Coordinates of C-alpha atoms in Angstrom, one line a residue:
Chain A
M1 CA 37.2 34.7 -28.6
K2 CA 39.7 35.0 -25.8
S3 CA 39.2 38.0 -23.6
F4 CA 41.9 39.3 -21.4
D5 CA 43.1 42.7 -20.2
L6 CA 46.9 43.2 -20.4
S7 CA 46.8 46.7 -18.9
L8 CA 48.3 46.0 -15.5
Y9 CA 50.0 42.7 -15.4
L10 CA 51.7 41.3 -12.3
V11 CA 54.6 38.9 -12.6
T12 CA 55.3 37.1 -9.3
D13 CA 58.6 36.7 -7.5
R14 CA 58.2 35.2 -4.0
S15 CA 61.7 36.2 -3.0
L16 CA 60.6 39.9 -3.3
A17 CA 57.4 39.5 -1.3
L18 CA 58.9 40.6 2.1
D19 CA 58.0 37.3 3.8
R20 CA 54.4 37.6 3.0
S21 CA 52.5 34.8 1.2
L22 CA 52.2 35.0 -2.5
E23 CA 48.4 34.5 -2.2
Y24 CA 48.2 37.6 0.1
V25 CA 50.3 39.8 -2.1
V26 CA 48.5 38.7 -5.3
E27 CA 45.0 39.2 -3.8
E28 CA 45.8 42.6 -2.5
A29 CA 47.2 43.6 -5.9
V30 CA 44.2 42.3 -7.7
Q31 CA 41.9 44.3 -5.4
G32 CA 44.1 47.3 -6.3
G33 CA 43.5 46.9 -10.0
I34 CA 45.8 44.2 -11.4
S35 CA 44.2 42.7 -14.5
M36 CA 46.4 39.6 -15.2
V37 CA 48.9 37.5 -13.1
Q38 CA 51.9 35.5 -14.2
L39 CA 53.3 32.9 -11.9
R40 CA 57.0 33.0 -12.4
E41 CA 59.0 31.1 -9.8
K42 CA 62.3 29.6 -10.7
D43 CA 63.7 28.1 -7.5
C44 CA 61.1 25.5 -6.6
T45 CA 60.3 21.9 -7.4
T46 CA 57.6 20.9 -9.8
K47 CA 55.4 19.9 -6.9
E48 CA 55.8 23.3 -5.2
F49 CA 55.2 25.1 -8.5
Y50 CA 52.1 23.0 -9.0
E51 CA 50.8 23.6 -5.5
L52 CA 51.5 27.3 -5.8
A53 CA 49.7 27.5 -9.1
M54 CA 46.6 25.7 -7.7
R55 CA 46.5 28.1 -4.7
L56 CA 46.8 31.2 -6.9
K57 CA 44.2 29.9 -9.3
K58 CA 41.8 29.7 -6.3
V59 CA 42.7 33.3 -5.3
L60 CA 42.2 34.6 -8.8
E61 CA 39.0 32.8 -9.9
P62 CA 36.5 34.9 -8.0
Y63 CA 38.0 38.0 -9.6
H64 CA 38.0 36.6 -13.1
V65 CA 41.7 37.5 -13.4
P66 CA 43.6 35.2 -15.7
L67 CA 46.4 33.1 -14.3
I68 CA 49.4 32.7 -16.7
I69 CA 52.2 30.2 -16.0
N70 CA 55.7 31.2 -16.9
D71 CA 57.5 28.6 -19.1
R72 CA 55.9 25.4 -17.7
V73 CA 53.3 24.1 -20.0
D74 CA 52.8 21.0 -17.8
I75 CA 51.9 23.2 -14.8
A76 CA 49.5 25.2 -16.9
L77 CA 47.8 22.0 -18.1
A78 CA 47.8 20.6 -14.6
C79 CA 46.0 23.5 -13.0
D80 CA 44.0 24.5 -16.1
A81 CA 45.6 28.0 -16.0
E82 CA 44.4 30.5 -18.6
G83 CA 47.7 30.4 -20.4
V84 CA 51.5 30.4 -20.5
H85 CA 54.2 33.0 -21.0
I86 CA 57.2 31.7 -22.8
G87 CA 60.6 33.3 -23.3
Q88 CA 63.0 32.8 -26.2
S89 CA 64.7 29.9 -24.2
D90 CA 61.4 28.1 -23.3
M91 CA 59.3 25.7 -25.2
P92 CA 58.9 26.6 -28.9
Y93 CA 55.6 28.5 -29.2
A94 CA 54.2 26.1 -31.8
I95 CA 54.6 23.1 -29.4
A96 CA 53.1 25.1 -26.6
R97 CA 50.1 25.9 -28.7
K98 CA 49.7 22.3 -29.8
L99 CA 49.8 21.1 -26.2
L100 CA 47.6 23.9 -24.8
G101 CA 45.0 24.2 -27.6
K102 CA 43.6 27.3 -29.3
E103 CA 41.6 28.6 -26.3
K104 CA 44.6 29.2 -24.0
I105 CA 46.5 32.5 -23.9
I106 CA 50.2 32.3 -25.0
G107 CA 52.5 35.3 -24.4
L108 CA 56.0 35.5 -25.8
S109 CA 58.9 37.6 -24.6
V110 CA 60.6 39.6 -27.3
E111 CA 64.0 41.0 -26.6
N112 CA 64.6 42.9 -29.9
L113 CA 63.0 44.0 -33.1
Q114 CA 63.8 40.8 -34.9
D115 CA 62.1 38.7 -32.2
A116 CA 59.0 40.9 -32.7
I117 CA 59.1 40.5 -36.5
D118 CA 59.4 36.7 -36.1
A119 CA 56.5 36.7 -33.6
N120 CA 54.2 38.2 -36.2
A121 CA 54.2 34.8 -37.9
F122 CA 53.2 33.1 -34.6
D123 CA 49.8 32.2 -33.3
I124 CA 50.4 33.9 -30.0
D125 CA 48.1 36.3 -28.0
Y126 CA 50.5 39.0 -26.8
I127 CA 54.2 39.9 -26.6
G128 CA 56.1 41.0 -23.6
I129 CA 58.8 43.6 -24.5
S130 CA 61.6 42.7 -22.2
P131 CA 63.4 44.5 -20.7
V132 CA 62.2 48.1 -21.2
F133 CA 64.5 49.4 -18.5
N134 CA 67.3 47.7 -16.6
T135 CA 66.1 46.0 -13.5
A136 CA 67.6 44.1 -10.5
T137 CA 64.6 41.6 -10.6
K138 CA 65.6 39.7 -13.6
T139 CA 69.2 39.2 -14.4
D140 CA 69.1 36.9 -17.4
T141 CA 67.6 39.5 -19.8
A142 CA 68.9 41.2 -22.8
T143 CA 69.9 44.9 -23.2
A144 CA 67.3 47.4 -22.1
L145 CA 65.2 48.5 -25.0
G146 CA 64.0 51.8 -23.7
L147 CA 60.9 53.8 -24.7
E148 CA 62.2 53.9 -28.3
G149 CA 62.4 50.1 -28.3
V150 CA 58.8 49.9 -27.1
H151 CA 57.8 52.4 -29.8
D152 CA 59.6 50.5 -32.6
I153 CA 58.4 47.1 -31.6
T154 CA 54.8 48.1 -31.1
Q155 CA 54.8 49.8 -34.5
I156 CA 55.7 46.6 -36.3
S157 CA 54.0 44.0 -34.1
R158 CA 50.6 42.7 -34.9
H159 CA 50.2 41.5 -31.3
P160 CA 49.2 43.6 -28.3
A161 CA 52.3 44.3 -26.2
V162 CA 53.2 44.8 -22.6
G163 CA 56.4 46.3 -21.4
I164 CA 58.4 44.7 -18.6
G165 CA 61.5 45.6 -16.7
G166 CA 62.2 48.5 -14.3
I167 CA 58.6 49.9 -14.5
H168 CA 57.5 52.2 -11.7
P169 CA 54.8 54.9 -11.3
S170 CA 57.2 57.5 -12.6
N171 CA 57.7 55.8 -16.0
A172 CA 54.5 53.6 -16.4
G173 CA 52.6 56.2 -18.4
D174 CA 55.4 56.6 -20.8
I175 CA 55.3 52.9 -21.7
I176 CA 51.7 53.2 -22.7
T177 CA 52.3 56.4 -24.6
A178 CA 55.1 54.6 -26.5
G179 CA 52.6 52.1 -27.8
A180 CA 52.2 49.3 -25.3
V181 CA 48.7 48.3 -24.2
G182 CA 49.9 47.5 -20.7
I183 CA 52.7 47.3 -18.3
S184 CA 54.1 44.3 -16.4
V185 CA 55.5 44.8 -12.9
V186 CA 57.3 42.6 -10.4
S187 CA 59.0 44.5 -7.6
A188 CA 56.8 47.6 -7.8
I189 CA 54.0 45.4 -6.5
M190 CA 55.7 42.4 -4.8
S191 CA 57.9 44.6 -2.6
A192 CA 55.3 47.4 -2.0
V193 CA 54.4 47.9 1.7
S194 CA 50.8 47.9 0.4
P195 CA 50.5 45.9 -2.8
R196 CA 46.9 47.1 -3.1
D197 CA 47.9 50.8 -3.0
A198 CA 50.8 50.2 -5.4
A199 CA 48.5 48.5 -7.9
S200 CA 45.9 51.2 -7.5
Q201 CA 48.4 54.0 -8.1
L202 CA 49.6 52.2 -11.3
R203 CA 46.0 51.6 -12.4
S204 CA 45.2 55.3 -12.1
I205 CA 48.2 56.3 -14.1
I206 CA 47.4 53.8 -16.9
D207 CA 43.7 54.8 -17.0
K208 CA 44.6 58.5 -17.2
V209 CA 47.1 58.0 -20.1
R210 CA 44.6 55.9 -22.0
S211 CA 41.7 58.2 -21.5
Chain B
M1 CA 49.6 -3.5 -22.9
K2 CA 52.7 -1.5 -22.2
S3 CA 55.9 -3.4 -22.9
F4 CA 59.2 -2.3 -21.5
D5 CA 62.3 -3.8 -20.1
L6 CA 63.6 -2.3 -16.9
S7 CA 66.6 -4.6 -16.6
L8 CA 69.4 -2.1 -17.5
Y9 CA 68.2 1.5 -17.3
L10 CA 70.4 4.4 -18.1
V11 CA 69.8 7.8 -16.5
T12 CA 71.6 10.6 -18.2
D13 CA 73.8 13.3 -16.9
R14 CA 75.6 15.4 -19.5
S15 CA 78.0 16.8 -16.9
L16 CA 79.5 13.3 -16.4
A17 CA 79.8 12.5 -20.2
L18 CA 83.5 13.5 -20.4
D19 CA 82.7 16.2 -23.1
R20 CA 81.1 13.6 -25.4
S21 CA 77.7 14.3 -26.8
L22 CA 74.8 12.8 -25.0
E23 CA 73.6 11.2 -28.3
Y24 CA 77.0 9.5 -28.7
V25 CA 77.1 8.1 -25.2
V26 CA 73.5 6.9 -25.2
E27 CA 73.8 5.2 -28.6
E28 CA 77.0 3.4 -27.5
A29 CA 75.3 2.3 -24.3
V30 CA 72.2 1.0 -26.1
Q31 CA 74.4 -1.0 -28.4
G32 CA 76.0 -2.4 -25.3
G33 CA 72.6 -3.6 -23.9
I34 CA 70.8 -0.7 -22.2
S35 CA 67.1 -1.4 -22.3
M36 CA 65.6 1.9 -21.2
V37 CA 66.8 5.6 -21.1
Q38 CA 65.8 8.4 -18.8
L39 CA 66.7 11.9 -19.8
R40 CA 67.5 13.7 -16.6
E41 CA 69.1 17.1 -17.1
K42 CA 68.6 19.8 -14.5
D43 CA 70.7 22.7 -15.6
C44 CA 69.2 23.6 -18.9
T45 CA 66.4 25.8 -20.3
T46 CA 63.1 24.3 -21.4
K47 CA 64.2 24.8 -25.0
E48 CA 67.5 23.0 -24.5
F49 CA 65.7 20.1 -22.7
Y50 CA 63.1 19.8 -25.5
E51 CA 65.8 19.8 -28.2
L52 CA 67.9 17.2 -26.3
A53 CA 64.8 15.1 -25.8
M54 CA 64.0 15.2 -29.6
R55 CA 67.6 14.3 -30.4
L56 CA 67.6 11.3 -28.0
K57 CA 64.3 10.1 -29.3
K58 CA 65.7 10.0 -32.8
V59 CA 68.7 8.0 -31.5
L60 CA 66.5 5.5 -29.6
E61 CA 63.7 4.9 -32.0
P62 CA 65.6 2.5 -34.3
Y63 CA 66.5 0.4 -31.3
H64 CA 63.0 0.4 -29.8
V65 CA 64.4 1.6 -26.5
P66 CA 61.9 3.7 -24.6
L67 CA 62.7 7.3 -23.8
I68 CA 61.6 8.4 -20.3
I69 CA 61.7 12.1 -19.3
N70 CA 62.6 13.0 -15.8
D71 CA 60.1 15.2 -14.0
R72 CA 58.9 17.3 -17.0
V73 CA 55.5 16.1 -18.3
D74 CA 55.5 19.0 -20.8
I75 CA 58.7 17.8 -22.4
A76 CA 57.4 14.2 -22.5
L77 CA 54.2 15.4 -24.3
A78 CA 56.2 17.7 -26.6
C79 CA 58.5 14.9 -27.9
D80 CA 56.0 12.1 -27.5
A81 CA 58.3 10.2 -25.2
E82 CA 57.3 6.8 -23.9
G83 CA 56.9 8.1 -20.4
V84 CA 58.0 10.2 -17.4
H85 CA 59.9 9.4 -14.2
I86 CA 58.7 11.5 -11.3
G87 CA 60.2 12.0 -7.9
Q88 CA 58.5 12.7 -4.6
S89 CA 59.0 16.5 -5.3
D90 CA 57.7 16.4 -8.8
M91 CA 54.2 16.5 -10.3
P92 CA 51.7 14.4 -8.3
Y93 CA 51.5 11.1 -10.2
A94 CA 47.7 11.3 -10.6
I95 CA 48.1 14.6 -12.5
A96 CA 50.9 13.2 -14.6
R97 CA 48.7 10.2 -15.5
K98 CA 45.8 12.4 -16.4
L99 CA 48.0 14.6 -18.7
L100 CA 49.9 11.7 -20.3
G101 CA 47.1 9.1 -20.6
K102 CA 47.0 5.4 -19.8
E103 CA 49.4 4.3 -22.5
K104 CA 52.5 6.1 -21.3
I105 CA 55.0 4.7 -18.8
I106 CA 55.1 6.5 -15.4
G107 CA 57.9 5.6 -12.9
L108 CA 58.1 6.9 -9.4
S109 CA 61.1 7.2 -7.1
V110 CA 60.5 5.7 -3.6
E111 CA 62.9 6.7 -0.9
N112 CA 61.6 4.5 1.9
L113 CA 59.2 1.7 2.8
Q114 CA 56.3 4.1 3.3
D115 CA 56.7 5.7 -0.2
A116 CA 56.5 2.1 -1.6
I117 CA 53.4 1.3 0.4
D118 CA 51.8 4.5 -0.8
A119 CA 52.8 3.7 -4.4
N120 CA 50.9 0.5 -4.3
A121 CA 47.7 2.6 -4.5
F122 CA 49.0 4.4 -7.6
D123 CA 48.5 3.7 -11.2
I124 CA 52.2 3.7 -12.0
D125 CA 54.3 1.3 -14.1
Y126 CA 57.4 0.9 -12.0
I127 CA 59.2 2.2 -8.9
G128 CA 62.8 3.4 -8.7
I129 CA 64.4 2.6 -5.3
S130 CA 66.5 5.5 -4.6
P131 CA 69.3 5.6 -3.5
V132 CA 70.4 2.0 -3.0
F133 CA 74.0 3.2 -2.2
N134 CA 75.4 6.6 -1.6
T135 CA 76.5 8.3 -4.7
A136 CA 78.3 11.5 -5.8
T137 CA 76.0 11.8 -8.8
K138 CA 72.8 12.8 -7.1
T139 CA 73.2 14.9 -4.0
D140 CA 69.5 15.7 -3.2
T141 CA 68.6 12.2 -2.3
A142 CA 67.5 10.5 1.0
T143 CA 69.5 8.0 3.1
A144 CA 70.9 5.0 1.2
L145 CA 68.6 2.0 1.6
G146 CA 71.1 -0.7 1.0
L147 CA 70.4 -4.2 -0.2
E148 CA 68.1 -4.8 2.8
G149 CA 66.0 -1.8 1.7
V150 CA 65.8 -3.2 -1.8
H151 CA 64.6 -6.5 -0.4
D152 CA 62.0 -5.0 1.9
I153 CA 60.6 -2.7 -0.7
T154 CA 60.4 -5.2 -3.4
Q155 CA 58.7 -7.6 -1.0
I156 CA 55.8 -5.2 -0.4
S157 CA 55.6 -3.5 -3.7
R158 CA 53.2 -4.6 -6.4
H159 CA 55.2 -2.6 -9.0
P160 CA 58.4 -3.8 -10.7
A161 CA 61.4 -2.1 -9.2
V162 CA 64.8 -0.8 -10.3
G163 CA 67.5 0.2 -7.9
I164 CA 69.4 3.4 -8.4
G165 CA 72.4 5.0 -6.7
G166 CA 76.0 3.9 -6.5
I167 CA 75.5 0.8 -8.7
H168 CA 78.6 -0.6 -10.4
P169 CA 79.6 -4.1 -11.9
S170 CA 80.7 -5.2 -8.4
N171 CA 77.2 -4.7 -6.8
A172 CA 74.8 -4.9 -9.8
G173 CA 74.0 -8.6 -9.4
D174 CA 73.2 -8.2 -5.7
I175 CA 70.5 -5.6 -6.5
I176 CA 68.7 -8.2 -8.7
T177 CA 69.2 -10.9 -6.1
A178 CA 67.7 -8.6 -3.5
G179 CA 64.5 -8.4 -5.6
A180 CA 64.8 -5.6 -8.2
V181 CA 64.0 -6.5 -11.8
G182 CA 66.6 -4.1 -13.0
I183 CA 69.3 -1.5 -12.2
S184 CA 69.6 2.1 -13.0
V185 CA 73.0 3.6 -13.7
V186 CA 74.3 7.1 -14.3
S187 CA 78.1 7.5 -13.9
A188 CA 78.9 3.8 -14.5
I189 CA 77.9 4.4 -18.1
M190 CA 78.1 8.2 -18.6
S191 CA 81.7 8.4 -17.4
A192 CA 82.9 5.1 -18.9
V193 CA 85.7 5.3 -21.4
S194 CA 83.6 2.9 -23.5
P195 CA 79.9 3.3 -22.6
R196 CA 79.2 0.3 -24.9
D197 CA 81.6 -2.0 -23.0
A198 CA 80.4 -0.8 -19.6
A199 CA 76.8 -1.5 -20.6
S200 CA 77.8 -4.8 -22.1
Q201 CA 79.5 -5.9 -18.8
L202 CA 76.5 -4.9 -16.7
R203 CA 74.2 -6.7 -19.2
S204 CA 76.2 -9.9 -18.8
I205 CA 76.0 -9.6 -15.0
I206 CA 72.3 -9.1 -15.0
D207 CA 71.6 -11.9 -17.5
K208 CA 73.7 -14.3 -15.5
V209 CA 72.0 -13.5 -12.1
R210 CA 68.6 -13.8 -13.8
S211 CA 69.3 -17.1 -15.5

């Protein structure tokens, strides 16, 4: 049985890290309460991506926080990450599952109700509802789904869901109330003066809403 | 025992295909005498890359021409390609070998004599000497090595070598004479009015020099 905690899920973006190392920001964030980390870095070579993944794995292992690799099944295999997160334009999930095996975590981005309905037939471990709100971080995404979208999708989905896109302390609780089991954040942590405090604040909000 | 023929090696680039499908150009080229094909496409999503690889595999299979995937070990695994070609900024070769197994072909780009010396310690199947001449096709490459570079590298390398970069009918024979077992071409085939005739002409030149 795979065990993972989607409640507070950090998605990386080095370009938002205010010139701090990714390892530093991620470790601070984990100490503040991040339960899962996705390495998502688009502008790097395969070698850089691999080396970054190996370094993050080393940071995360002592905390037992799973490392998920965005898109690249080869990087996930190379560093024995806990899983991959795939979008609608990435490797078809069935191929990813075949290459990774049953024990690894596979998350899939869903951008509308139909994606979520389709995903019910898939052997995946969670869905990422993307984007909940408009965001400057990710520019290649579909129309913002809003809290109503989170509600509708989580109602029909058989998979646990995290919301991603434009999530901050002021709206984090609403995403959980709308039906998601967790929230994904990028800039709210990556660009925080104290990633630890930012994670800790979001952790409190989530724990409060869930209790 | 892996069996493959490096003599006339096509590296793809859809952007140079004059609006013709990659499948069309590749099949024409194979009919003209191409012995190996590398799918190298940088500006596409993982899904597009995978679908393109599957389509090329289908084209190449009846001709028993190996399909090599540039950089992406996951795509090679996903479509059961015959191998991968990795550059100095791609996945470390040892990881690629571990993921692909002993039966798959791994080629490595070498950009100078030291790369070639290092590669002698590696369990790879061929080296690509890159670039032999300056070229407009690939802009991220090192200084052109020239025929002297091909000579020096093939003298010290224990692996068979193909030259790549700025190769045309007028210099193709010289690369073989300098010590390479084959030539790699991109635009000389991709942008040819008749990829079949262009391949056939290069095939004649290589066969003549080798005889």
